[in-house]
Coordinates of C-alpha atoms and ligand atoms in Angstrom, one line a residue:
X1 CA 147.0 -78.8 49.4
X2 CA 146.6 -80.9 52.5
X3 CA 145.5 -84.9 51.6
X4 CA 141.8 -85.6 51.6
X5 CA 140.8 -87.2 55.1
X6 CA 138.5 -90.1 55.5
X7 CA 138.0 -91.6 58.2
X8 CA 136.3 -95.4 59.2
X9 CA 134.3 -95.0 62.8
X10 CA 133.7 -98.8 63.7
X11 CA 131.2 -97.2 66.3
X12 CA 130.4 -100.7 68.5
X13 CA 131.1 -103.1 65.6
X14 CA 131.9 -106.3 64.7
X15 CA 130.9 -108.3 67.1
X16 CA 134.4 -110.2 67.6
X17 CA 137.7 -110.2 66.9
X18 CA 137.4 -112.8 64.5
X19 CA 135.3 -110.3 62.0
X20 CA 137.8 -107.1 63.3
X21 CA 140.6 -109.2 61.4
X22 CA 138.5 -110.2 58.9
X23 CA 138.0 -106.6 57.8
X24 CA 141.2 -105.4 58.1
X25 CA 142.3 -108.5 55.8
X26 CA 140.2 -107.0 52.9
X27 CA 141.2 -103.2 53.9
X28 CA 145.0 -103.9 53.5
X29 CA 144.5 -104.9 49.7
X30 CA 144.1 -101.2 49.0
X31 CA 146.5 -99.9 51.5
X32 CA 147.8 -97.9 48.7
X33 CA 145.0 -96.3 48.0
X34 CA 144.5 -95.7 51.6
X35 CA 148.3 -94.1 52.2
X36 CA 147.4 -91.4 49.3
X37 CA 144.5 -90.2 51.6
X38 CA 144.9 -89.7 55.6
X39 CA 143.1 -92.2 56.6
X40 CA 141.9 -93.0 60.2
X41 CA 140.2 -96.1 61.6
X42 CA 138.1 -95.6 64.4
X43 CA 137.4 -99.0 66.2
X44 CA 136.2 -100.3 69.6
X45 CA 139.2 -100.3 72.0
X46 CA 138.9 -103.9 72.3
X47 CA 140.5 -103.8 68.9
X48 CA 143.1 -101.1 69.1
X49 CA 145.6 -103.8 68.9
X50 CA 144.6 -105.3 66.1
X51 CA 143.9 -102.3 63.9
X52 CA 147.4 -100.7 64.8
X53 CA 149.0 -103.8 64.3
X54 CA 147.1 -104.8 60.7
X55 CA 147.1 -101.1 59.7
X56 CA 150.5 -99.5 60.2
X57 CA 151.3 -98.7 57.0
X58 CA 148.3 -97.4 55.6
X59 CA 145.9 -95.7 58.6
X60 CA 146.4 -93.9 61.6
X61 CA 144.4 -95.1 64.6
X62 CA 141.7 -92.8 66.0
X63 CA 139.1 -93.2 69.5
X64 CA 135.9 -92.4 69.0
X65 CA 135.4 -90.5 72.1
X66 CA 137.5 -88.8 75.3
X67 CA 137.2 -89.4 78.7
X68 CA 137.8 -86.3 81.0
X69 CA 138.2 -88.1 84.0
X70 CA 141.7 -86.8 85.5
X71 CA 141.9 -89.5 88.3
X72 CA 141.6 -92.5 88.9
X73 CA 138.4 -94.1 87.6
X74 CA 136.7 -97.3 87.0
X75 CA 135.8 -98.1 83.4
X76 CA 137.5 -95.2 81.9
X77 CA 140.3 -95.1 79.3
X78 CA 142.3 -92.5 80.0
X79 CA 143.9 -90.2 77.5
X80 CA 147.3 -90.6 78.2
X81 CA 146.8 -94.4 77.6
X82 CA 145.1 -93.2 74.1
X83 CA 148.0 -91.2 74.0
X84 CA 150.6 -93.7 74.6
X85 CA 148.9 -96.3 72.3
X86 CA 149.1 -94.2 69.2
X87 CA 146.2 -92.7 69.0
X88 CA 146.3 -89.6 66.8
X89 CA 142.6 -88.5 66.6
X90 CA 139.2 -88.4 68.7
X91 CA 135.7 -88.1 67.4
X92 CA 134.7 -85.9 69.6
X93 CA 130.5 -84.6 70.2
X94 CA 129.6 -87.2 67.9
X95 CA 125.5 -87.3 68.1
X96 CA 125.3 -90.7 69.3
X97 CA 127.3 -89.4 72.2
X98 CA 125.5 -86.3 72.5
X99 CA 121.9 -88.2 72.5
X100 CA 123.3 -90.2 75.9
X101 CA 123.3 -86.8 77.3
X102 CA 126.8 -85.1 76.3
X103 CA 126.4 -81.1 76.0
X104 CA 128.6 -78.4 74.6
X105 CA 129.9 -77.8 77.4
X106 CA 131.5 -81.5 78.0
X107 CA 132.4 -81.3 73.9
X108 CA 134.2 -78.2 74.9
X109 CA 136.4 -79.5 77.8
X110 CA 137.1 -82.9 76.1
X111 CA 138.2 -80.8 73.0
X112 CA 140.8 -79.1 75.4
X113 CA 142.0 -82.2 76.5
X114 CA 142.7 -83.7 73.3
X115 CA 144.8 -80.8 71.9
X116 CA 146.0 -80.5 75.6
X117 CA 147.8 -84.3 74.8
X118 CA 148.6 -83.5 71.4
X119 CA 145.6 -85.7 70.0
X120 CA 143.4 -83.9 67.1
X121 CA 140.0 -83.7 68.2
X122 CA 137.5 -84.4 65.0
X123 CA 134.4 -81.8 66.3
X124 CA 130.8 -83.4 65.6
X125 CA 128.2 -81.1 64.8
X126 CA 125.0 -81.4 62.8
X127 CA 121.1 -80.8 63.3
X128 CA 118.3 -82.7 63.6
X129 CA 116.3 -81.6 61.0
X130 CA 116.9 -79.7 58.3
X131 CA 114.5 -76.9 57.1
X132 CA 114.1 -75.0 53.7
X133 CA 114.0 -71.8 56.1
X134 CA 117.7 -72.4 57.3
X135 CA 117.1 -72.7 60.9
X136 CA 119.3 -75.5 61.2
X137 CA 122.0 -73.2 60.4
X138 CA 121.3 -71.2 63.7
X139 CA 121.7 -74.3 65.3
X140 CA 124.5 -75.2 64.0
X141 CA 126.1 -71.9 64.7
X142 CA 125.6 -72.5 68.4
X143 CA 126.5 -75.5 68.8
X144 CA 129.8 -74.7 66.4
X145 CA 130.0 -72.0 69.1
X146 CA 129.3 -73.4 72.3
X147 CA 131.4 -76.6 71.4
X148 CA 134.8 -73.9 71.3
X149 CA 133.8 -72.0 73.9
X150 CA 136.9 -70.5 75.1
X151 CA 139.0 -72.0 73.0
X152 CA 141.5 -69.3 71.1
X153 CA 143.0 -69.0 67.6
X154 CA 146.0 -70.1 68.4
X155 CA 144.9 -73.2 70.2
X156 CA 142.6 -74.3 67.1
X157 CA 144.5 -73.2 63.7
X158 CA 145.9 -76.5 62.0
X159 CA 145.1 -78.8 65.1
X160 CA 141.1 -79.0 64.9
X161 CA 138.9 -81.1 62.2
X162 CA 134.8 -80.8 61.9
X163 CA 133.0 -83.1 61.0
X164 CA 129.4 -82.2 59.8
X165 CA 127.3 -85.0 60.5
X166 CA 123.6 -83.9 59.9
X167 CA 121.7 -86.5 62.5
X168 CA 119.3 -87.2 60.1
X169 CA 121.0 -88.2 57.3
X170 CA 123.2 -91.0 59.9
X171 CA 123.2 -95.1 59.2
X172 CA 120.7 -94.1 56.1
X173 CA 121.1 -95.7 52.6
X174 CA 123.4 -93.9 50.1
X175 CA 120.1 -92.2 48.6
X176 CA 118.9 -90.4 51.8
X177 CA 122.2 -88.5 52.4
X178 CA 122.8 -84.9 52.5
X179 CA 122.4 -83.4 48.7
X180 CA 125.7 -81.9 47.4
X181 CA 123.9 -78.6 46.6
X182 CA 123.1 -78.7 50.7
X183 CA 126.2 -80.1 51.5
X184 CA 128.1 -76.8 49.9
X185 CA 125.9 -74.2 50.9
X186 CA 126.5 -75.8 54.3
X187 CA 130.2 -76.1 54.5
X188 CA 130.1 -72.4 52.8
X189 CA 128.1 -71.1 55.8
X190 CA 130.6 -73.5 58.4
X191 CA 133.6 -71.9 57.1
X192 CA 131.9 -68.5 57.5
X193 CA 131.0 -69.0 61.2
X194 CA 134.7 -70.4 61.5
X195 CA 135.9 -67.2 60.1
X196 CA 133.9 -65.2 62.6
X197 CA 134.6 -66.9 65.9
X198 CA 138.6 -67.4 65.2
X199 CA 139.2 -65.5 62.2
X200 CA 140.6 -66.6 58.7
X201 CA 143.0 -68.9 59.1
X202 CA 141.4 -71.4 61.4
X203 CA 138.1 -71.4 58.8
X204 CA 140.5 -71.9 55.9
X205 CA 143.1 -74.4 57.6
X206 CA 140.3 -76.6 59.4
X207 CA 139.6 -79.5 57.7
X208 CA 135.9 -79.8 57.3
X209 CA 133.9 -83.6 56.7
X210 CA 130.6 -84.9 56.1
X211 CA 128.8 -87.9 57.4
X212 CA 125.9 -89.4 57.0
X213 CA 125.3 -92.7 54.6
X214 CA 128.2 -91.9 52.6
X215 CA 128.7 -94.8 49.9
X216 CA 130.2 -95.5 46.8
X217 CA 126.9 -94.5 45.4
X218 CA 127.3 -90.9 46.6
X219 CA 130.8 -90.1 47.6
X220 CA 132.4 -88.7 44.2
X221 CA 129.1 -85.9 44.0
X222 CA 129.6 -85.4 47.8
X223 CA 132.9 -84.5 47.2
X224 CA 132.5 -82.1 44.5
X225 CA 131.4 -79.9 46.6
X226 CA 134.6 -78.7 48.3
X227 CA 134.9 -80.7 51.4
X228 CA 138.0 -82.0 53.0
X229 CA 137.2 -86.0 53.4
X230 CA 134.5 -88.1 54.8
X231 CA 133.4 -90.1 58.0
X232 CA 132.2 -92.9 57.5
X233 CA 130.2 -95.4 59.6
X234 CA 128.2 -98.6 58.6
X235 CA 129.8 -98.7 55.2
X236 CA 133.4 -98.6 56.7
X237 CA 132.8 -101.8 57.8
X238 CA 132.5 -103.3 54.5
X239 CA 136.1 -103.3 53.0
X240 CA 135.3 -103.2 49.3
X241 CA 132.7 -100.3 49.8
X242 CA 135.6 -98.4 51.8
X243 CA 138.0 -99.1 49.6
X244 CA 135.7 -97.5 46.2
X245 CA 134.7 -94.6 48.5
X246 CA 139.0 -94.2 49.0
X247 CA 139.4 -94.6 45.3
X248 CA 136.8 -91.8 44.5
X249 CA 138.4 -89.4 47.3
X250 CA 141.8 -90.0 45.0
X251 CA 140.5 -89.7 42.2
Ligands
PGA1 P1 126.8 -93.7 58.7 O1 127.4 -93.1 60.1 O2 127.9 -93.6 57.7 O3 126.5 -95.1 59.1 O4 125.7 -92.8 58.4 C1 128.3 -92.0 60.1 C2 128.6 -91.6 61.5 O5 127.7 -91.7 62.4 O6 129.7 -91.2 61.9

């Protein structure tokens, strides 16, 4: 069985270098925990130093986004510097990326470029609101879709991770997350879609996530419900609430 993935995105936090150390200090206490899981830290570039240097032996470093520009360009980090640094994941179509005005179709071609440099892109999808009907599962469908388009079997089997991140259930407390009886049905229906667009073996080998106020209040029912790891934002800045949420994934 593959390790349980959980994954810290920083997002544009702390504030300063000072408080980037200051949480790594307090996540190195449970590096063991974190080298039983694969565990990925997510942080601000301004900090890719520090997080490489502090968290070598316990957590791969990951970017939360990709830039497609080819050329030259002002204000863009390129992916062969990600590359080159170390990095060994993306976020990629994360909402809060999406709501500035990223569509599928950018998803899409930044996902190519990732697996095109040999970094795993971590796929972002998740609807606004959730209905008793199901509709968000249409939506999800599409944008699962439209997010791959032309992307092939062999391009995606063992080299792609989802993350399902349902928007509304983002930078909530504990209580307002996704339910696990949701949470299954959903990752059920994911798989499924998985399955039909690429065939067995990419739905089975593809790593799937949720996010969306995961805590140590919520994360041992969340992951009852057959998911491969978490991403986790606002609480992933608090080392001790990281480090619980790593113990329950191991336990
Ligand atoms: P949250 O964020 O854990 O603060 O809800 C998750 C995310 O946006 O990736």
């Amino acid at each position: 069985m593959h390790k349980l993935i959980l994954v810290a995105n920083w997002k544009n936090h702390p504030d300063s270098l000072e408080q980037a150390k200051f949480i790594l200090k307090g996540l190195s206490k449970k590096s063991s925990v974190y080298k039983k899981l694969g565990t990925f830290i997510a942080p601000p570039h301004t900090f890719f130093e520090s997080v490489s240097h502090s968290s070598k032996n316990f957590a791969h470093l990951a970017s939360q986004d990709i830039s497609l520009e080819q050329k030259t360009c002002t204000g863009s980090v390129s992916v062969e510097i990600l590359k080159n640094f170390g990095v060994r994941m993306s976020i990629i179509g994360h909402s809060e990326r999406r709501a500035l005005g990223e569509n599928d179709e950018i998803v899409s071609k930044k996902i190519k470029t990732a697996l095109r440099a040999g970094i795993t892109p971590l796929l972002c999808i998740g609807e606004h609101e959730h209905d008793a009907e199901g509709e968000h599962l249409e939506f999800l469908k599409n944008e699962l879709k439209h997010s791959l388009l032309s992307l092939r079997k062999h391009d995606l089997v063992g080299k792609l991770m989802i993350a399902y991140e349902p928007i509304w259930a983002i930078g909530k407390k504990a209580k307002d997350a996704m339910q696990p009886n949701d949470l299954s049905h959903t990752v059920i229906f994911i798989r499924k879609v998985l399955s039909d667009l690429f065939g067995r073996e990419v739905a089975l080998k593809t790593p799937i996530l949720y996010g969306g106020s995961v805590g140590p209040s919520n994360a041992e029912a969340l992951m009852s419900t057959g998911i491969s790891g978490f991403l986790v934002g606002h609480e992933s800045l608090d080392p001790k609430n990281f480090g619980k949420i790593a113990e329950l994934l191991n336990k």
